[in-house]
PDB file of C-alpha atoms in Angstrom:
ATOM      1  CA  MET I 141     -38.120 -35.012 -27.092  1.00  0.00           C
ATOM      2  CA  GLU I 142     -35.713 -32.427 -28.465  1.00  0.00           C
ATOM      3  CA  LYS I 143     -34.858 -29.371 -26.382  1.00  0.00           C
ATOM      4  CA  ASN I 144     -35.030 -25.889 -27.810  1.00  0.00           C
ATOM      5  CA  ARG I 145     -31.523 -24.632 -28.469  1.00  0.00           C
ATOM      6  CA  ILE I 146     -30.324 -21.072 -28.586  1.00  0.00           C
ATOM      7  CA  PRO I 147     -28.367 -20.340 -31.750  1.00  0.00           C
ATOM      8  CA  ARG I 148     -24.690 -19.597 -31.132  1.00  0.00           C
ATOM      9  CA  LYS I 149     -24.118 -16.961 -33.765  1.00  0.00           C
ATOM     10  CA  ASN I 150     -22.164 -14.635 -31.484  1.00  0.00           C
ATOM     11  CA  ALA I 151     -20.485 -17.140 -29.200  1.00  0.00           C
ATOM     12  CA  ALA I 152     -17.442 -15.759 -27.383  1.00  0.00           C
ATOM     13  CA  SER I 153     -14.764 -17.418 -25.292  1.00  0.00           C
ATOM     14  CA  MET I 154     -14.529 -16.837 -21.547  1.00  0.00           C
ATOM     15  CA  ASP I 155     -11.231 -14.951 -22.018  1.00  0.00           C
ATOM     16  CA  GLU I 156     -12.933 -12.541 -24.420  1.00  0.00           C
ATOM     17  CA  LEU I 157     -15.871 -12.038 -22.081  1.00  0.00           C
ATOM     18  CA  ILE I 158     -13.649 -11.401 -19.060  1.00  0.00           C
ATOM     19  CA  SER I 159     -11.477  -8.940 -20.997  1.00  0.00           C
ATOM     20  CA  GLU I 160     -14.582  -7.095 -22.207  1.00  0.00           C
ATOM     21  CA  TYR I 161     -15.989  -6.994 -18.658  1.00  0.00           C
ATOM     22  CA  ILE I 162     -12.720  -5.565 -17.300  1.00  0.00           C
ATOM     23  CA  ARG I 163     -12.772  -2.839 -19.959  1.00  0.00           C
ATOM     24  CA  GLU I 164     -16.458  -2.017 -19.456  1.00  0.00           C
ATOM     25  CA  MET I 165     -16.139  -1.756 -15.675  1.00  0.00           C
ATOM     26  CA  LYS I 166     -12.954   0.338 -16.031  1.00  0.00           C
ATOM     27  CA  ILE I 167     -11.018  -1.755 -13.540  1.00  0.00           C
ATOM     28  CA  ALA I 168      -8.064  -2.555 -15.804  1.00  0.00           C
ATOM     29  CA  ALA I 169      -5.660  -0.110 -14.125  1.00  0.00           C
ATOM     30  CA  GLY I 170      -6.266  -1.480 -10.627  1.00  0.00           C
ATOM     31  CA  LEU I 171      -6.140  -5.082 -11.794  1.00  0.00           C
ATOM     32  CA  ASN I 172      -2.957  -4.479 -13.809  1.00  0.00           C
ATOM     33  CA  THR I 173      -1.301  -2.858 -10.805  1.00  0.00           C
ATOM     34  CA  GLN I 174      -2.084  -5.870  -8.628  1.00  0.00           C
ATOM     35  CA  LEU I 175      -0.772  -8.194 -11.341  1.00  0.00           C
ATOM     36  CA  VAL I 176       2.467  -6.155 -11.468  1.00  0.00           C
ATOM     37  CA  PHE I 177       2.862  -6.512  -7.693  1.00  0.00           C
ATOM     38  CA  ASN I 178       2.187 -10.266  -7.928  1.00  0.00           C
ATOM     39  CA  ALA I 179       4.767 -10.572 -10.717  1.00  0.00           C
ATOM     40  CA  TRP I 180       7.317  -8.818  -8.475  1.00  0.00           C
ATOM     41  CA  ASP I 181       6.628 -11.240  -5.620  1.00  0.00           C
ATOM     42  CA  GLU I 182       6.919 -14.295  -7.858  1.00  0.00           C
ATOM     43  CA  VAL I 183       9.942 -13.238  -9.921  1.00  0.00           C
ATOM     44  CA  SER I 184      12.090 -11.478  -7.320  1.00  0.00           C
ATOM     45  CA  GLY I 185      11.713 -13.946  -4.476  1.00  0.00           C
ATOM     46  CA  ALA I 186      11.959 -10.944  -2.142  1.00  0.00           C
ATOM     47  CA  SER I 187       8.341 -10.627  -1.090  1.00  0.00           C
ATOM     48  CA  ILE I 188       9.212 -11.175   2.581  1.00  0.00           C
ATOM     49  CA  HIS I 189      11.673  -8.259   2.394  1.00  0.00           C
ATOM     50  CA  THR I 190       9.299  -5.970   0.476  1.00  0.00           C
ATOM     51  CA  ILE I 191       7.689  -3.355   2.714  1.00  0.00           C
ATOM     52  CA  GLY I 192       6.373  -0.955   0.078  1.00  0.00           C
ATOM     53  CA  ARG I 193       5.237  -1.053  -3.554  1.00  0.00           C
ATOM     54  CA  PHE I 194       4.201   1.723  -5.873  1.00  0.00           C
ATOM     55  CA  TYR I 195       3.620   1.650  -9.645  1.00  0.00           C
ATOM     56  CA  ARG I 196       3.184   4.662 -11.901  1.00  0.00           C
ATOM     57  CA  ASN I 197       3.890   5.467 -15.554  1.00  0.00           C
ATOM     58  CA  GLY I 198       5.791   2.255 -16.208  1.00  0.00           C
ATOM     59  CA  THR I 199       8.062   2.600 -13.159  1.00  0.00           C
ATOM     60  CA  LEU I 200       7.846   0.092 -10.318  1.00  0.00           C
ATOM     61  CA  TYR I 201       9.116   1.484  -6.998  1.00  0.00           C
ATOM     62  CA  ILE I 202      10.002  -1.163  -4.416  1.00  0.00           C
ATOM     63  CA  THR I 203      11.013  -0.460  -0.812  1.00  0.00           C
ATOM     64  CA  LEU I 204      12.972  -3.255   0.842  1.00  0.00           C
ATOM     65  CA  ASN I 205      13.843  -3.771   4.506  1.00  0.00           C
ATOM     66  CA  SER I 206      17.258  -5.286   3.729  1.00  0.00           C
ATOM     67  CA  SER I 207      20.155  -3.442   2.131  1.00  0.00           C
ATOM     68  CA  VAL I 208      21.790  -6.784   1.308  1.00  0.00           C
ATOM     69  CA  VAL I 209      18.739  -7.944  -0.669  1.00  0.00           C
ATOM     70  CA  ARG I 210      18.435  -4.529  -2.348  1.00  0.00           C
ATOM     71  CA  ASN I 211      22.083  -4.684  -3.435  1.00  0.00           C
ATOM     72  CA  ARG I 212      21.719  -8.240  -4.764  1.00  0.00           C
ATOM     73  CA  LEU I 213      18.583  -7.349  -6.720  1.00  0.00           C
ATOM     74  CA  SER I 214      20.053  -4.109  -8.111  1.00  0.00           C
ATOM     75  CA  PHE I 215      22.466  -6.201 -10.191  1.00  0.00           C
ATOM     76  CA  GLN I 216      19.516  -8.115 -11.653  1.00  0.00           C
ATOM     77  CA  LYS I 217      17.223  -5.212 -12.562  1.00  0.00           C
ATOM     78  CA  GLU I 218      17.111  -5.819 -16.316  1.00  0.00           C
ATOM     79  CA  ALA I 219      16.519  -9.555 -15.906  1.00  0.00           C
ATOM     80  CA  LEU I 220      13.805  -8.880 -13.307  1.00  0.00           C
ATOM     81  CA  ILE I 221      12.023  -6.412 -15.591  1.00  0.00           C
ATOM     82  CA  ARG I 222      12.203  -8.837 -18.515  1.00  0.00           C
ATOM     83  CA  SER I 223      10.897 -11.745 -16.397  1.00  0.00           C
ATOM     84  CA  MET I 224       8.067  -9.690 -14.896  1.00  0.00           C
ATOM     85  CA  ASN I 225       6.999  -8.401 -18.326  1.00  0.00           C
ATOM     86  CA  ASN I 226       7.036 -11.951 -19.732  1.00  0.00           C
ATOM     87  CA  ARG I 227       4.861 -13.102 -16.849  1.00  0.00           C
ATOM     88  CA  LEU I 228       2.463 -10.179 -17.340  1.00  0.00           C
ATOM     89  CA  ALA I 229       2.255 -10.690 -21.106  1.00  0.00           C
ATOM     90  CA  SER I 230       1.316 -14.335 -20.617  1.00  0.00           C
ATOM     91  CA  ASP I 231      -1.398 -13.523 -18.049  1.00  0.00           C
ATOM     92  CA  SER I 232      -4.826 -13.551 -19.709  1.00  0.00           C
ATOM     93  CA  LEU I 233      -6.203 -10.991 -17.211  1.00  0.00           C
ATOM     94  CA  PHE I 234      -3.490  -8.396 -17.899  1.00  0.00           C
ATOM     95  CA  VAL I 235      -4.824  -5.668 -20.209  1.00  0.00           C
ATOM     96  CA  LYS I 236      -1.827  -4.917 -22.403  1.00  0.00           C
ATOM     97  CA  ASP I 237      -3.220  -1.818 -24.089  1.00  0.00           C
ATOM     98  CA  ASP I 238      -4.358   0.027 -20.958  1.00  0.00           C
ATOM     99  CA  PRO I 239      -3.076   3.625 -21.231  1.00  0.00           C
ATOM    100  CA  ASN I 240      -2.681   4.025 -17.447  1.00  0.00           C
ATOM    101  CA  VAL I 241      -0.928   0.834 -16.368  1.00  0.00           C
ATOM    102  CA  GLY I 242       1.073  -1.176 -18.875  1.00  0.00           C
ATOM    103  CA  LEU I 243       4.288  -3.154 -18.880  1.00  0.00           C
ATOM    104  CA  ILE I 244       7.216  -2.265 -16.630  1.00  0.00           C
ATOM    105  CA  ASN I 245       9.854   0.062 -18.117  1.00  0.00           C
ATOM    106  CA  GLU I 246      11.936   0.813 -15.031  1.00  0.00           C
ATOM    107  CA  LEU I 247      12.557  -0.644 -11.585  1.00  0.00           C
ATOM    108  CA  VAL I 248      13.579   1.556  -8.649  1.00  0.00           C
ATOM    109  CA  LEU I 249      14.772  -0.174  -5.483  1.00  0.00           C
ATOM    110  CA  LYS I 250      14.811   1.783  -2.235  1.00  0.00           C
TER     111      LYS I 250
END
């Protein structure tokens, strides 16, 4: 016996559905911010020294508990920004065209 099948005229991939859901629920800014923080942890290797994070208008503010680590990372700012943006751009959950939270333009270490 043959089963009744639903026609797949408007089939969409899971990535498309998730992106649409994120837009509809208006959670892109919060999700993007968390993805930026995760990118910092993965790229910098300084997550254990990070005591504060703040992201606004393309600027990532990081507070570190070690002046030695801060000094070492300050020489690598451009490479860190580039690596974090590459990681974010390759993440399927990151909403690239969100007007509130997009890619990182500047990194401020405190």
